[in-house]
Amino acid sequence: QSALTQPPSASGSPGQSVTISCTGTSNDVGGYNYVSWYQQHPGKAPKLMIFEVSKRPSGVPDRFSGSKSGNTASLTVSGLQAEDEADYYCSSYTGSNNSVFGTGTKVTVL
Amino acid sequence: EVQLVESGGGLVQPGGSLRLSCAASGFTVSGYSMNWVRQAPGKGLEWVSVIYSGGTTYYADAVKGRFTISRDSSKNTLYLQVNSLRAEDTAVYYCARGGYNAFHIWGQGTMLTVSS
């Protein structure tokens, strides 16, 4: 199972929006509404930000939103804040009781 | 409070074995799907294995036949037995609660280094 494809980096100024893409295939992202997104600060464990494409866990700001079109999922962070600077990973169910992660995107707040 | 605490990592020689542990609090391990996810130094996340609440287990191709996931309900602990270790198994190993829809709760991770 190959990793999902994400851009290596993305950036934006405080208050702006940034969108991260996550491209897979019809066997993972395109085949199931089980796409999730994780935020990871340096030296810390990942934190769930979005599940089932667009749902937010309790406590996650509504500045974080998710969507999907075909084989590509997206995470949008609106109203960027300094604490949003982190690595972001997408993940998808693959239909064979496996999961696959994306390659990761480093978000920089300028 | 729901919490996962991993332990058992360390330095192991190639070909060696180790058992990683993940102690849970605030919930019952056997009532949820539990996973191991690893992250090599400076690299991305890689799903390793899952044990469903019913006890069925699945593994990533990279570890199939070498790693075994299990749980002990009396200790409320998840385990990962890692055998025939290779340099490429060097990583931080995280346990995470969640099914195929997402990994909702994560531990802080334990570092496994495979080197001679």
Tab-separated table of C-alpha atoms in Angstrom:
chain	number	residue	atom	x	y	z
A	1	GLN	CA	0.000	0.000	0.000
A	2	SER	CA	1.606	3.255	-1.119
A	3	ALA	CA	1.405	6.356	1.046
A	4	LEU	CA	-1.149	8.994	0.112
A	5	THR	CA	0.374	12.017	-1.624
A	6	GLN	CA	0.536	15.367	0.165
A	7	PRO	CA	2.507	18.513	-0.718
A	8	PRO	CA	5.681	18.721	1.393
A	9	SER	CA	4.941	22.229	2.576
A	10	ALA	CA	2.312	24.949	2.769
A	11	SER	CA	2.343	28.393	4.302
A	12	GLY	CA	0.248	31.445	5.039
A	13	SER	CA	0.256	34.610	7.070
A	14	PRO	CA	-1.697	34.922	10.306
A	15	GLY	CA	-5.389	35.264	9.579
A	16	GLN	CA	-5.101	33.761	6.109
A	17	SER	CA	-6.252	30.317	4.981
A	18	VAL	CA	-4.202	27.356	3.862
A	19	THR	CA	-5.467	24.211	2.136
A	20	ILE	CA	-3.615	20.881	2.096
A	21	SER	CA	-4.434	18.179	-0.425
A	22	CYS	CA	-4.251	14.417	0.057
A	23	THR	CA	-4.376	12.320	-3.104
A	24	GLY	CA	-4.980	8.599	-3.154
A	25	THR	CA	-6.834	6.154	-5.342
A	26	SER	CA	-10.294	4.651	-5.705
A	27	ASN	CA	-9.073	1.900	-3.355
A	28	ASP	CA	-8.616	4.267	-0.428
A	29	VAL	CA	-9.559	7.975	-0.417
A	30	GLY	CA	-11.973	7.694	-3.318
A	31	GLY	CA	-13.598	4.502	-2.134
A	32	TYR	CA	-14.509	5.318	1.444
A	33	ASN	CA	-15.597	8.291	3.548
A	34	TYR	CA	-13.019	7.318	6.156
A	35	VAL	CA	-10.470	10.066	5.645
A	36	SER	CA	-8.962	11.638	8.752
A	37	TRP	CA	-6.424	14.392	9.427
A	38	TYR	CA	-3.810	14.675	12.190
A	39	GLN	CA	-1.769	17.579	13.534
A	40	GLN	CA	1.680	16.860	14.944
A	41	HIS	CA	3.897	19.374	16.681
A	42	PRO	CA	7.644	18.595	16.938
A	43	GLY	CA	8.359	15.871	19.472
A	44	LYS	CA	4.677	15.345	20.209
A	45	ALA	CA	2.118	12.659	19.429
A	46	PRO	CA	-0.315	13.221	16.545
A	47	LYS	CA	-3.708	14.733	17.378
A	48	LEU	CA	-6.928	13.962	15.494
A	49	MET	CA	-8.325	17.088	13.828
A	50	ILE	CA	-10.854	15.738	11.296
A	51	PHE	CA	-12.484	12.307	10.884
A	52	GLU	CA	-14.835	10.791	8.330
A	53	VAL	CA	-13.811	13.459	5.794
A	54	SER	CA	-15.361	16.493	7.474
A	55	LYS	CA	-16.276	15.809	11.114
A	56	ARG	CA	-14.499	17.626	13.928
A	57	PRO	CA	-13.824	15.981	17.292
A	58	SER	CA	-14.918	17.870	20.363
A	59	GLY	CA	-12.456	20.634	21.180
A	60	VAL	CA	-11.074	21.152	17.667
A	61	PRO	CA	-11.674	24.741	16.486
A	62	ASP	CA	-14.091	25.236	13.619
A	63	ARG	CA	-11.214	26.936	11.755
A	64	PHE	CA	-10.326	23.397	10.689
A	65	SER	CA	-12.480	21.867	7.954
A	66	GLY	CA	-12.261	18.890	5.643
A	67	SER	CA	-13.675	17.868	2.297
A	68	LYS	CA	-13.257	15.293	-0.444
A	69	SER	CA	-13.691	15.150	-4.194
A	70	GLY	CA	-12.982	11.938	-6.024
A	71	ASN	CA	-9.631	10.524	-4.978
A	72	THR	CA	-8.458	13.753	-3.312
A	73	ALA	CA	-9.243	14.941	0.202
A	74	SER	CA	-8.448	18.405	1.538
A	75	LEU	CA	-7.882	20.069	4.887
A	76	THR	CA	-8.432	23.811	5.158
A	77	VAL	CA	-7.187	25.859	8.073
A	78	SER	CA	-8.870	29.252	8.136
A	79	GLY	CA	-7.764	32.249	10.191
A	80	LEU	CA	-4.253	30.865	10.605
A	81	GLN	CA	-2.738	31.215	14.042
A	82	ALA	CA	0.844	30.757	15.206
A	83	GLU	CA	-0.065	27.537	17.041
A	84	ASP	CA	-1.276	25.982	13.778
A	85	GLU	CA	2.348	25.682	12.644
A	86	ALA	CA	2.888	21.912	12.623
A	87	ASP	CA	3.042	18.826	10.440
A	88	TYR	CA	-0.267	17.544	9.112
A	89	TYR	CA	-1.006	13.998	7.971
A	90	CYS	CA	-4.037	12.562	6.244
A	91	SER	CA	-5.092	8.946	6.606
A	92	SER	CA	-7.571	6.691	4.848
A	93	TYR	CA	-9.069	3.254	5.272
A	94	THR	CA	-8.021	0.973	2.424
A	95	GLY	CA	-10.791	-1.574	2.501
A	96	SER	CA	-8.604	-4.516	3.446
A	97	ASN	CA	-8.617	-3.838	7.183
A	98	ASN	CA	-5.550	-1.668	6.661
A	99	SER	CA	-5.031	2.049	6.955
A	100	VAL	CA	-2.607	4.261	5.079
A	101	PHE	CA	-1.180	7.660	5.957
A	102	GLY	CA	-0.193	10.542	3.752
A	103	THR	CA	3.369	11.716	3.218
A	104	GLY	CA	2.841	14.708	5.500
A	105	THR	CA	2.745	18.476	5.010
A	106	LYS	CA	4.682	21.026	7.032
A	107	VAL	CA	2.558	24.123	7.574
A	108	THR	CA	4.449	27.331	8.260
A	109	VAL	CA	2.816	30.469	9.613
A	110	LEU	CA	4.733	33.370	8.091
B	1	GLU	CA	-9.300	10.723	31.913
B	2	VAL	CA	-8.721	8.619	28.826
B	3	GLN	CA	-4.996	7.985	28.473
B	4	LEU	CA	-2.520	5.672	26.737
B	5	VAL	CA	1.043	5.207	28.006
B	6	GLU	CA	3.565	3.229	25.962
B	7	SER	CA	6.704	1.580	27.311
B	8	GLY	CA	9.211	-1.110	26.460
B	9	GLY	CA	11.249	0.567	23.751
B	10	GLY	CA	15.024	0.499	23.682
B	11	LEU	CA	18.119	-0.489	21.735
B	12	VAL	CA	18.010	-3.957	20.131
B	13	GLN	CA	20.416	-5.682	17.781
B	14	PRO	CA	19.298	-6.697	14.287
B	15	GLY	CA	17.455	-10.005	14.455
B	16	GLY	CA	16.459	-9.390	18.060
B	17	SER	CA	13.056	-9.197	19.745
B	18	LEU	CA	11.214	-6.927	22.131
B	19	ARG	CA	7.714	-6.466	23.512
B	20	LEU	CA	6.162	-3.024	23.500
B	21	SER	CA	3.367	-2.214	25.955
B	22	CYS	CA	0.557	0.332	25.971
B	23	ALA	CA	-1.253	0.771	29.279
B	24	ALA	CA	-4.728	2.238	29.007
B	25	SER	CA	-6.706	4.179	31.589
B	26	GLY	CA	-10.194	5.640	31.491
B	27	PHE	CA	-11.552	2.959	29.182
B	28	THR	CA	-11.360	-0.786	28.520
B	29	VAL	CA	-8.878	-1.839	25.834
B	30	SER	CA	-10.912	-4.900	24.893
B	31	GLY	CA	-13.940	-2.750	24.100
B	32	TYR	CA	-12.271	-0.795	21.316
B	33	SER	CA	-10.203	-1.263	18.195
B	34	MET	CA	-6.567	-0.588	19.085
B	35	ASN	CA	-3.680	0.137	16.746
B	36	TRP	CA	0.073	0.508	16.586
B	37	VAL	CA	1.438	3.284	14.369
B	38	ARG	CA	5.143	4.012	13.943
B	39	GLN	CA	7.235	6.967	12.803
B	40	ALA	CA	10.854	6.574	11.731
B	41	PRO	CA	13.149	9.468	12.676
B	42	GLY	CA	12.356	12.473	10.498
B	43	LYS	CA	9.775	10.507	8.509
B	44	GLY	CA	6.011	10.220	8.271
B	45	LEU	CA	3.470	8.061	10.054
B	46	GLU	CA	3.080	4.402	9.131
B	47	TRP	CA	0.192	2.191	10.254
B	48	VAL	CA	1.488	-1.108	11.659
B	49	SER	CA	-1.314	-3.219	13.102
B	50	VAL	CA	-4.841	-3.319	14.519
B	51	ILE	CA	-6.712	-5.566	16.931
B	52	TYR	CA	-10.482	-5.215	16.793
B	53	SER	CA	-12.691	-5.509	19.858
B	54	GLY	CA	-13.641	-9.003	18.742
B	55	GLY	CA	-9.988	-10.029	18.727
B	56	THR	CA	-9.313	-10.149	14.972
B	57	THR	CA	-5.881	-8.843	14.039
B	58	TYR	CA	-4.377	-7.336	10.884
B	59	TYR	CA	-0.892	-6.192	9.926
B	60	ALA	CA	0.885	-4.014	7.404
B	61	ASP	CA	2.771	-6.035	4.809
B	62	ALA	CA	6.097	-4.655	6.100
B	63	VAL	CA	5.685	-6.390	9.480
B	64	LYS	CA	3.472	-9.377	8.672
B	65	GLY	CA	4.937	-12.569	10.096
B	66	ARG	CA	7.346	-10.691	12.373
B	67	PHE	CA	5.103	-8.607	14.634
B	68	THR	CA	2.196	-9.771	16.807
B	69	ILE	CA	-0.429	-7.527	18.371
B	70	SER	CA	-2.265	-8.697	21.485
B	71	ARG	CA	-4.016	-7.412	24.596
B	72	ASP	CA	-4.446	-8.413	28.234
B	73	SER	CA	-7.844	-7.438	29.606
B	74	SER	CA	-6.812	-8.074	33.214
B	75	LYS	CA	-4.024	-5.509	32.851
B	76	ASN	CA	-5.964	-3.294	30.416
B	77	THR	CA	-2.851	-3.251	28.265
B	78	LEU	CA	-2.101	-3.541	24.543
B	79	TYR	CA	1.094	-5.221	23.363
B	80	LEU	CA	3.226	-5.468	20.239
B	81	GLN	CA	5.693	-8.334	20.096
B	82	VAL	CA	8.367	-7.422	17.573
B	83	ASN	CA	10.664	-10.168	16.277
B	84	SER	CA	13.351	-10.515	13.595
B	85	LEU	CA	14.032	-6.818	13.885
B	86	ARG	CA	15.650	-4.867	11.073
B	87	ALA	CA	17.268	-1.440	10.947
B	88	GLU	CA	14.213	-0.120	9.112
B	89	ASP	CA	12.034	-0.955	12.118
B	90	THR	CA	13.743	1.866	14.035
B	91	ALA	CA	10.964	4.291	14.937
B	92	VAL	CA	8.791	5.821	17.609
B	93	TYR	CA	5.930	3.395	18.156
B	94	TYR	CA	2.575	4.899	19.106
B	95	CYS	CA	-0.519	3.060	20.266
B	96	ALA	CA	-3.790	4.612	19.179
B	97	ARG	CA	-7.422	3.915	19.933
B	98	GLY	CA	-9.775	3.846	16.991
B	99	GLY	CA	-11.259	1.831	14.177
B	100	TYR	CA	-10.919	2.325	10.460
B	101	ASN	CA	-12.711	5.680	10.639
B	102	ALA	CA	-9.916	7.401	12.603
B	103	PHE	CA	-7.356	7.154	15.372
B	104	HIS	CA	-8.976	9.200	18.116
B	105	ILE	CA	-6.652	8.803	21.096
B	106	TRP	CA	-2.843	8.519	20.947
B	107	GLY	CA	-0.142	7.679	23.453
B	108	GLN	CA	3.112	9.632	23.741
B	109	GLY	CA	5.135	6.921	21.981
B	110	THR	CA	8.107	4.700	22.803
B	111	MET	CA	11.372	4.687	20.818
B	112	LEU	CA	12.710	1.457	19.355
B	113	THR	CA	16.207	1.524	17.899
B	114	VAL	CA	17.563	-1.430	15.942
B	115	SER	CA	21.329	-1.232	15.648
B	116	SER	CA	24.449	-3.270	16.264
